[in-house]
Short mmCIF file of N, CA and C in Angstrom, two decimals:
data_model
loop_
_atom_site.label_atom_id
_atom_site.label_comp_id
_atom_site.label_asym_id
_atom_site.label_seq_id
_atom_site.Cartn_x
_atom_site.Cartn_y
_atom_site.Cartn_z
N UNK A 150 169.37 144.49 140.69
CA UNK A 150 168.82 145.55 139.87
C UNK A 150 168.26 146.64 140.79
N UNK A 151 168.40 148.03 140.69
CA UNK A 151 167.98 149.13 140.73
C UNK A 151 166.45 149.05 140.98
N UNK A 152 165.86 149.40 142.39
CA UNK A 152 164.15 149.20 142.27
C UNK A 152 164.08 150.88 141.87
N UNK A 153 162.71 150.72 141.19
CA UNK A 153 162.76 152.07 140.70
C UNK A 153 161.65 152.88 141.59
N UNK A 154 161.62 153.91 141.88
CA UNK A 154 161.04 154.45 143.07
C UNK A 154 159.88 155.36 142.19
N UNK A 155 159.17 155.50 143.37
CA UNK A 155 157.79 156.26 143.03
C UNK A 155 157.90 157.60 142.13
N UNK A 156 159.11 158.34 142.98
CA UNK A 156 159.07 159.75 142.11
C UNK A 156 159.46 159.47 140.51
N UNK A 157 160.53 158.23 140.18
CA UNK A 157 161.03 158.25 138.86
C UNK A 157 159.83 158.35 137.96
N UNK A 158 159.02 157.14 138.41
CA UNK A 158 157.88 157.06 138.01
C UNK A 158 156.67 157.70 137.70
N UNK A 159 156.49 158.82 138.62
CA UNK A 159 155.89 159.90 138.40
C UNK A 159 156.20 160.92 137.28
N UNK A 160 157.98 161.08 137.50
CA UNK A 160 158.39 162.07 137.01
C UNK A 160 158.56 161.41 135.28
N UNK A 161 158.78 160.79 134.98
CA UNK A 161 158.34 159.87 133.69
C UNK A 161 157.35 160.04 133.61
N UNK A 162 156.29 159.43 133.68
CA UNK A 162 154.85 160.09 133.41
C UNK A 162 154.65 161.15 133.68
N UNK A 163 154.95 162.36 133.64
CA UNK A 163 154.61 163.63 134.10
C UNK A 163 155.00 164.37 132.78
N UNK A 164 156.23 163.95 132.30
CA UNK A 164 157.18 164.00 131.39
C UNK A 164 156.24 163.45 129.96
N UNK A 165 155.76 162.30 130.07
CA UNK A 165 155.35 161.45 129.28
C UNK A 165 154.01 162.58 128.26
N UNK A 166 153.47 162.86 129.34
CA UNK A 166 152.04 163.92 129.29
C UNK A 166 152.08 165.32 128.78
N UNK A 167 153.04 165.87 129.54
CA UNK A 167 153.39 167.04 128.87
C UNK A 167 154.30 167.37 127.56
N UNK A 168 155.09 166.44 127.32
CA UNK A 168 155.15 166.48 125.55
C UNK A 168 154.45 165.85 124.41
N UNK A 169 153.14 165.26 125.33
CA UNK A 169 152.21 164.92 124.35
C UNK A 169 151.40 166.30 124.30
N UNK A 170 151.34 166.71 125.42
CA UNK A 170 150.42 168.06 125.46
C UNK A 170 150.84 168.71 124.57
N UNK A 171 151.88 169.21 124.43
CA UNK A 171 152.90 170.03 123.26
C UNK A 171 152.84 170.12 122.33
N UNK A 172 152.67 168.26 121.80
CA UNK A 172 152.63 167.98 120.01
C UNK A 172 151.54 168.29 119.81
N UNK A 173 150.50 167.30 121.08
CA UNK A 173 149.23 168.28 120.41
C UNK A 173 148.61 169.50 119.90
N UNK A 174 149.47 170.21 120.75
CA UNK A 174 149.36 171.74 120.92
C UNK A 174 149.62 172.08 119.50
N UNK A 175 151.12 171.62 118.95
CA UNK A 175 151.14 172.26 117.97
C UNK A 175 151.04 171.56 116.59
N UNK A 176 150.42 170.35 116.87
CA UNK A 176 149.10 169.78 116.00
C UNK A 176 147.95 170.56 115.45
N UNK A 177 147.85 171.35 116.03
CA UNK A 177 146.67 171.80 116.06
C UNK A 177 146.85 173.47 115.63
N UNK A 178 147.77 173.79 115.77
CA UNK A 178 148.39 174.90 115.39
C UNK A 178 148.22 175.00 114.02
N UNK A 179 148.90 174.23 113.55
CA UNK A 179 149.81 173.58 111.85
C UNK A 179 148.39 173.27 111.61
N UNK A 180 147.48 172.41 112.07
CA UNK A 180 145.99 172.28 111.19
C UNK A 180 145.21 173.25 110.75
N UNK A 181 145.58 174.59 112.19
CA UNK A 181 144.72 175.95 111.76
C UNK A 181 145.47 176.41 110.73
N UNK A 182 146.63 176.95 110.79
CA UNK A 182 146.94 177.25 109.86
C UNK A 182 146.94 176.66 108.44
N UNK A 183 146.71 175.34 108.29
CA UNK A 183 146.64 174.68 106.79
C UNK A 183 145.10 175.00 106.46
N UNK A 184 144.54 174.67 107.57
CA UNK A 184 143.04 175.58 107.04
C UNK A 184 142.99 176.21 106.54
N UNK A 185 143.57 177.51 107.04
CA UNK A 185 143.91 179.30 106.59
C UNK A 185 144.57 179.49 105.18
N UNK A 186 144.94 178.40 105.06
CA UNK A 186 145.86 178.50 103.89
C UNK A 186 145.09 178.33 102.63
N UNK A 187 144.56 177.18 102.71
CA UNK A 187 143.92 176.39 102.21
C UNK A 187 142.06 177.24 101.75
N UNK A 188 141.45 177.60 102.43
CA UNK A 188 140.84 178.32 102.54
C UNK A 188 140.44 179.84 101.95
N UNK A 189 141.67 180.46 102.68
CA UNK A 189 141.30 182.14 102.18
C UNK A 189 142.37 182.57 101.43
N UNK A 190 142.35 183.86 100.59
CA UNK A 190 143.39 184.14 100.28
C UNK A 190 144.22 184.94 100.72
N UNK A 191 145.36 185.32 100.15
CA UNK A 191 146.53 185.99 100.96
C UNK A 191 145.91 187.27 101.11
N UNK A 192 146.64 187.93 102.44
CA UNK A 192 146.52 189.43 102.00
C UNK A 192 147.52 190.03 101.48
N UNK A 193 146.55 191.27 101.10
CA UNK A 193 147.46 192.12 100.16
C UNK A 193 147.55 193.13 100.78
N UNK A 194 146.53 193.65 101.51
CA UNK A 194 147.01 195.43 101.65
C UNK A 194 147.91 195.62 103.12
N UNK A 195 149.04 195.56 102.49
CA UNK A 195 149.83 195.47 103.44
C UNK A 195 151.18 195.98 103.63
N UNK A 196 152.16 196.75 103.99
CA UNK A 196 152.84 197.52 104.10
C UNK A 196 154.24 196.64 104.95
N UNK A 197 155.54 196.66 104.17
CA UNK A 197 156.59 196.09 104.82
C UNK A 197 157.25 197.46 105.28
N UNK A 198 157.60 197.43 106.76
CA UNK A 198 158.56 198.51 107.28
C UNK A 198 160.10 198.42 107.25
N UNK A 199 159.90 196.51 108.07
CA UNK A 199 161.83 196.12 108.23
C UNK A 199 161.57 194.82 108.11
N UNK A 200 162.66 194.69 107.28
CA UNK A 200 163.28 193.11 107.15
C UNK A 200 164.63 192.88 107.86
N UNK A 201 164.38 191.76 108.51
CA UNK A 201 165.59 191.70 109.52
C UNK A 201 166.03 190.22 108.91
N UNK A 202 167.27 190.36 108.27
CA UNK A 202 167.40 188.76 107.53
C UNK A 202 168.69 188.40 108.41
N UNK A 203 168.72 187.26 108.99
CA UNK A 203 169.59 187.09 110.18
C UNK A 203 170.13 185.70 109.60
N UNK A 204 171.98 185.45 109.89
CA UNK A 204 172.64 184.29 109.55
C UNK A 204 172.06 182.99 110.03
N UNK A 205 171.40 183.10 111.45
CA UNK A 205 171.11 181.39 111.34
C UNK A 205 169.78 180.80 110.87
N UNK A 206 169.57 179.83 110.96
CA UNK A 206 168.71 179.39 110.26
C UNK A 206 166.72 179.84 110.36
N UNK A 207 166.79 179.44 111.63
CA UNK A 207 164.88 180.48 111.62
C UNK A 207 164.82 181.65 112.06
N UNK A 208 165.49 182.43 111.81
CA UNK A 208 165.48 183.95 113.00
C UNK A 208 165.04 184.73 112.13
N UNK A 209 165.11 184.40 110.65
CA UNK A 209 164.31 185.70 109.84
C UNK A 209 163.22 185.85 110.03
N UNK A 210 162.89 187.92 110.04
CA UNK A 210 161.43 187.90 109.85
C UNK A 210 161.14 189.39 109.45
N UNK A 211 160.01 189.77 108.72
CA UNK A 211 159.92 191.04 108.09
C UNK A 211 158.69 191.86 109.67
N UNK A 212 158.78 192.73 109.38
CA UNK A 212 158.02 193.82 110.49
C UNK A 212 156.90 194.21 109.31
N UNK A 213 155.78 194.12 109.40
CA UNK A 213 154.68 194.81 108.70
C UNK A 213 153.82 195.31 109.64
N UNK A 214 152.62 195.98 108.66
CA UNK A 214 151.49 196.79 109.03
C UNK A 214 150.65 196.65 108.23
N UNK A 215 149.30 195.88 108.76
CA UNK A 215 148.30 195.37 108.22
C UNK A 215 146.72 196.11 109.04
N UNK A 216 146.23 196.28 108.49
CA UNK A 216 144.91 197.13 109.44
C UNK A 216 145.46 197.69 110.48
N UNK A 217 146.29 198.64 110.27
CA UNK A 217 146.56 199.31 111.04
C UNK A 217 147.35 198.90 112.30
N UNK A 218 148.05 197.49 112.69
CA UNK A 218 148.86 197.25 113.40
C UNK A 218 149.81 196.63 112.80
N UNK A 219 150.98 196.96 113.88
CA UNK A 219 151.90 195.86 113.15
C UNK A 219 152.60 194.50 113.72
N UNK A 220 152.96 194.17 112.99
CA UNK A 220 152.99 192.27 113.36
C UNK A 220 154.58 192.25 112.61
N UNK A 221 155.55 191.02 113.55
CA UNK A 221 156.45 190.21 112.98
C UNK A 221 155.93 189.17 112.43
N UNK A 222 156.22 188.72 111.41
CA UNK A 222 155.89 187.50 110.80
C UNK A 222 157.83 186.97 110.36
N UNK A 223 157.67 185.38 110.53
CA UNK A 223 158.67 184.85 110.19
C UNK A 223 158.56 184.60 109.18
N UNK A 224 159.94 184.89 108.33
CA UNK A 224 160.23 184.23 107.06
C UNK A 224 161.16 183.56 106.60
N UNK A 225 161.01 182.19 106.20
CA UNK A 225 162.60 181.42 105.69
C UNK A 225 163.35 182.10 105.15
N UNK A 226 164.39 182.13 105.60
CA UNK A 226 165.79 182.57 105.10
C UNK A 226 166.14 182.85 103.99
N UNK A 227 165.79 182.10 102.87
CA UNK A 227 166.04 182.48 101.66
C UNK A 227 164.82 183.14 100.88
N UNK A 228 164.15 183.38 101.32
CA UNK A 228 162.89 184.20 100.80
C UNK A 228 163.32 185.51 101.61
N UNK A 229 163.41 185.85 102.70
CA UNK A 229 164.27 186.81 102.80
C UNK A 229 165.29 188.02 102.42
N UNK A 230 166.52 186.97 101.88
CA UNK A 230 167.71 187.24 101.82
C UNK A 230 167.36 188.11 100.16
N UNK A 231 166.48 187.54 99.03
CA UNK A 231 165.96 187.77 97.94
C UNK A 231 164.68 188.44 98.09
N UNK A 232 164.50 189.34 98.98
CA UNK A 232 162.76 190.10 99.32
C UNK A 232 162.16 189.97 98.29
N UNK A 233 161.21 189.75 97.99
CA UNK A 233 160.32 190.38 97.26
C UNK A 233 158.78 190.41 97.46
N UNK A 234 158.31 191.38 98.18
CA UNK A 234 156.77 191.09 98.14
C UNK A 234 156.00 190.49 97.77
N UNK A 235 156.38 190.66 96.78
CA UNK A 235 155.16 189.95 95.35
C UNK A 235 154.86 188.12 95.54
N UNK A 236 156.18 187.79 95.72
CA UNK A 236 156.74 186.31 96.11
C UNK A 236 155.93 185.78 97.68
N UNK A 237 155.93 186.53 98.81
CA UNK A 237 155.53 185.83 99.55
C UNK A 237 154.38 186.26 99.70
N UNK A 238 153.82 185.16 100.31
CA UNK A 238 152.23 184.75 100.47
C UNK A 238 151.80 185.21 102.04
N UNK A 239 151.08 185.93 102.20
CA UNK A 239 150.61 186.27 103.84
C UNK A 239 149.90 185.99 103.98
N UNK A 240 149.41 185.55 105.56
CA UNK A 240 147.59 184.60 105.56
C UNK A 240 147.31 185.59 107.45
N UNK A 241 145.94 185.89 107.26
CA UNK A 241 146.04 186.55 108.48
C UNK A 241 144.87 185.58 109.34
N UNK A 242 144.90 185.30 110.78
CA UNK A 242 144.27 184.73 111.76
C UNK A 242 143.73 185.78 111.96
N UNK A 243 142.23 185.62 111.99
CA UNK A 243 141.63 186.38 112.68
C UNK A 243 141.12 186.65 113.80
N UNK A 244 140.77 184.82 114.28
CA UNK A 244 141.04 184.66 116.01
C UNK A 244 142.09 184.94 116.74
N UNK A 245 143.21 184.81 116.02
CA UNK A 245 144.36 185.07 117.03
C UNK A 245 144.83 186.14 116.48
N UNK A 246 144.59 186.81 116.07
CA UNK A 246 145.53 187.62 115.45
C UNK A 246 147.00 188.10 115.19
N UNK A 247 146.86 187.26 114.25
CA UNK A 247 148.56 187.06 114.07
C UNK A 247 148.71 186.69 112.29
N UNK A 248 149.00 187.10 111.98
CA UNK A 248 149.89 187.04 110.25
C UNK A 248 150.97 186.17 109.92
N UNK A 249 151.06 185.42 109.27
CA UNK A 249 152.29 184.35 109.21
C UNK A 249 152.47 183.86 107.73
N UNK A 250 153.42 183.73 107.25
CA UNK A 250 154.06 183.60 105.62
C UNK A 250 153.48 181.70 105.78
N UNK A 251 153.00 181.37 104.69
CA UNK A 251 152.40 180.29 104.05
C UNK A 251 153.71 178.95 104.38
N UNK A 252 155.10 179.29 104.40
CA UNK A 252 155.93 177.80 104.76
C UNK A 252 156.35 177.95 106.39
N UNK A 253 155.79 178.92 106.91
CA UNK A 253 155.32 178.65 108.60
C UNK A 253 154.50 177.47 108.96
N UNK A 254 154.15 177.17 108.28
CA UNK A 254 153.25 175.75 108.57
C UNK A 254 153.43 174.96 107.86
N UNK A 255 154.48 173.99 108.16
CA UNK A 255 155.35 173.08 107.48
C UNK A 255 155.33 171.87 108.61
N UNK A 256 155.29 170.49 108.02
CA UNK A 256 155.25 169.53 109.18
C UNK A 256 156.67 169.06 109.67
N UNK A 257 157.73 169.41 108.83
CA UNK A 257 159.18 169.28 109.75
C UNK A 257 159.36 170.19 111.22
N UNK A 258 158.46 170.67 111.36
CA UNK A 258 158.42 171.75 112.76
C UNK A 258 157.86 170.94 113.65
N UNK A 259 156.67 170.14 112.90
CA UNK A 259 156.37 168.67 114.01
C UNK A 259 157.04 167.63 114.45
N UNK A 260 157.99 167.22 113.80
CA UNK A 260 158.37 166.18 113.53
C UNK A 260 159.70 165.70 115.08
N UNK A 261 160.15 166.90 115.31
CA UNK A 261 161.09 166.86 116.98
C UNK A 261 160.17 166.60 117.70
N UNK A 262 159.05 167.13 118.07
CA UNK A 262 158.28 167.03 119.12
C UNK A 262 157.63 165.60 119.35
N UNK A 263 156.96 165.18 118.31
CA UNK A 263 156.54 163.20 117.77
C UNK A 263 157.88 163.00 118.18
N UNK A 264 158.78 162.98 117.88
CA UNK A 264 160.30 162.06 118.02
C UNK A 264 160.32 162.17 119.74
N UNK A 265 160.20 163.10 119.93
CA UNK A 265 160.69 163.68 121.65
C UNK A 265 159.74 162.29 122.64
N UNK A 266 158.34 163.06 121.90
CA UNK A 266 156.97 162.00 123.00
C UNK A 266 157.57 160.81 122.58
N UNK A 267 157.54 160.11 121.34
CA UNK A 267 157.51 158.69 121.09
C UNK A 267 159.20 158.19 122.31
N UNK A 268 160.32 158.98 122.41
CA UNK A 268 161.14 159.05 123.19
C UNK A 268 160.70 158.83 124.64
N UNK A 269 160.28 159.80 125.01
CA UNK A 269 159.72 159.78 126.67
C UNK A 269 158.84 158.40 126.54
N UNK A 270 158.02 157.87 125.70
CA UNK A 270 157.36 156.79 125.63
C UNK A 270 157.67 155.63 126.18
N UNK A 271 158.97 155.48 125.13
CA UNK A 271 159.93 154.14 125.54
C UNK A 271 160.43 154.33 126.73
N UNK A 272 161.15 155.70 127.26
CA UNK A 272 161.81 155.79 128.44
C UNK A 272 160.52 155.32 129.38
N UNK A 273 159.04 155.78 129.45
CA UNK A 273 158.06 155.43 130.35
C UNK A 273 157.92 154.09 130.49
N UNK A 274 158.09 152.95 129.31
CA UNK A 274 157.86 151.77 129.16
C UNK A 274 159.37 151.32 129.82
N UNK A 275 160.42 151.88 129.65
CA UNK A 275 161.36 151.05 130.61
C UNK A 275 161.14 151.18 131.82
N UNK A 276 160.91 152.16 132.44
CA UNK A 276 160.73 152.79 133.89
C UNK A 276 159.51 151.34 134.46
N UNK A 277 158.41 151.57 134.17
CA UNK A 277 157.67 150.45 134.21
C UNK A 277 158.07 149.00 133.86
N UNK A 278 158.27 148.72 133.08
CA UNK A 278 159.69 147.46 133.38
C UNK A 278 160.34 147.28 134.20
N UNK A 279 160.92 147.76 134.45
CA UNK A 279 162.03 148.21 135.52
C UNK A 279 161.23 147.60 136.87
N UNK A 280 160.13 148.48 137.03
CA UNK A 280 159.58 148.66 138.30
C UNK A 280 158.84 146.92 138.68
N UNK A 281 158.06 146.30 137.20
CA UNK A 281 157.34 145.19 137.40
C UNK A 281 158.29 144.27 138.01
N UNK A 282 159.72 144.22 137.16
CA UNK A 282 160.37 143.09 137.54
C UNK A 282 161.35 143.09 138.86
N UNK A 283 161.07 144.36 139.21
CA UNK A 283 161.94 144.31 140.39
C UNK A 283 161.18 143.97 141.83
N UNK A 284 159.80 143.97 141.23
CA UNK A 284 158.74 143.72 142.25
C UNK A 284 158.30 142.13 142.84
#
């Protein structure tokens, strides 16, 4: 059997850490925003310039102007393709400032990243296997 060397090992755990960093990251994202949601209400005074409704699947997004700047915000595709103001829901961050349509924060956007770590996981737990029994 294959002894497994220091760098694999490293580089697996290195790996291991930084797509936990990630999910967390955007754990925490998806929580602010369900806050925001949850919380305040939409805004309204708000001005659409361009809608850019694009064939593949997440690339839509409208161009607005809200207090006086303007922001892309993404919008699903089929809310899009059928505009209508009235229909979508806007929520504005005020720490970050940034504007984002209400199914932007959806937990299928989490759900690669959990799959990815729990992935690197097992790969970390073989690597370490690997390494005990060859020892």
């Amino acid at each position: 059997m294959k002894r497994v060397t220091n760098k694999e090992l490293i580089s697996a755990i290195l790996v291991n850490i930084g797509l936990l960093a990630a999910a967390v990251y955007m754990w925490l994202i998806y929580d602010r925003r369900q806050t925001i949601i949850k919380s305040e209400e939409p805004i309204q005074n708000y001005s659409v310039l361009e809608v850019y409704c694009q064939t593949r699947r997440n690339s839509s997004s409208i161009l607005i102007e809200f207090n006086g700047k303007q922001y892309y915000v993404a919008v699903a595709r089929d809310k899009c393709i059928q505009f209508d103001p009235q229909k979508i829901k806007l929520f504005y961050d005020k720490e970050r400032d940034k504007v984002y349509e209400e199914s932007g924060a959806v937990v299928r956007h989490l759900v690669p990243n959990f799959i990815l770590y729990l992935c690197s996981c097992i790969w970390l737990f073989v690597v370490i296997k690997k390494r005990l029994s060859s020892s």
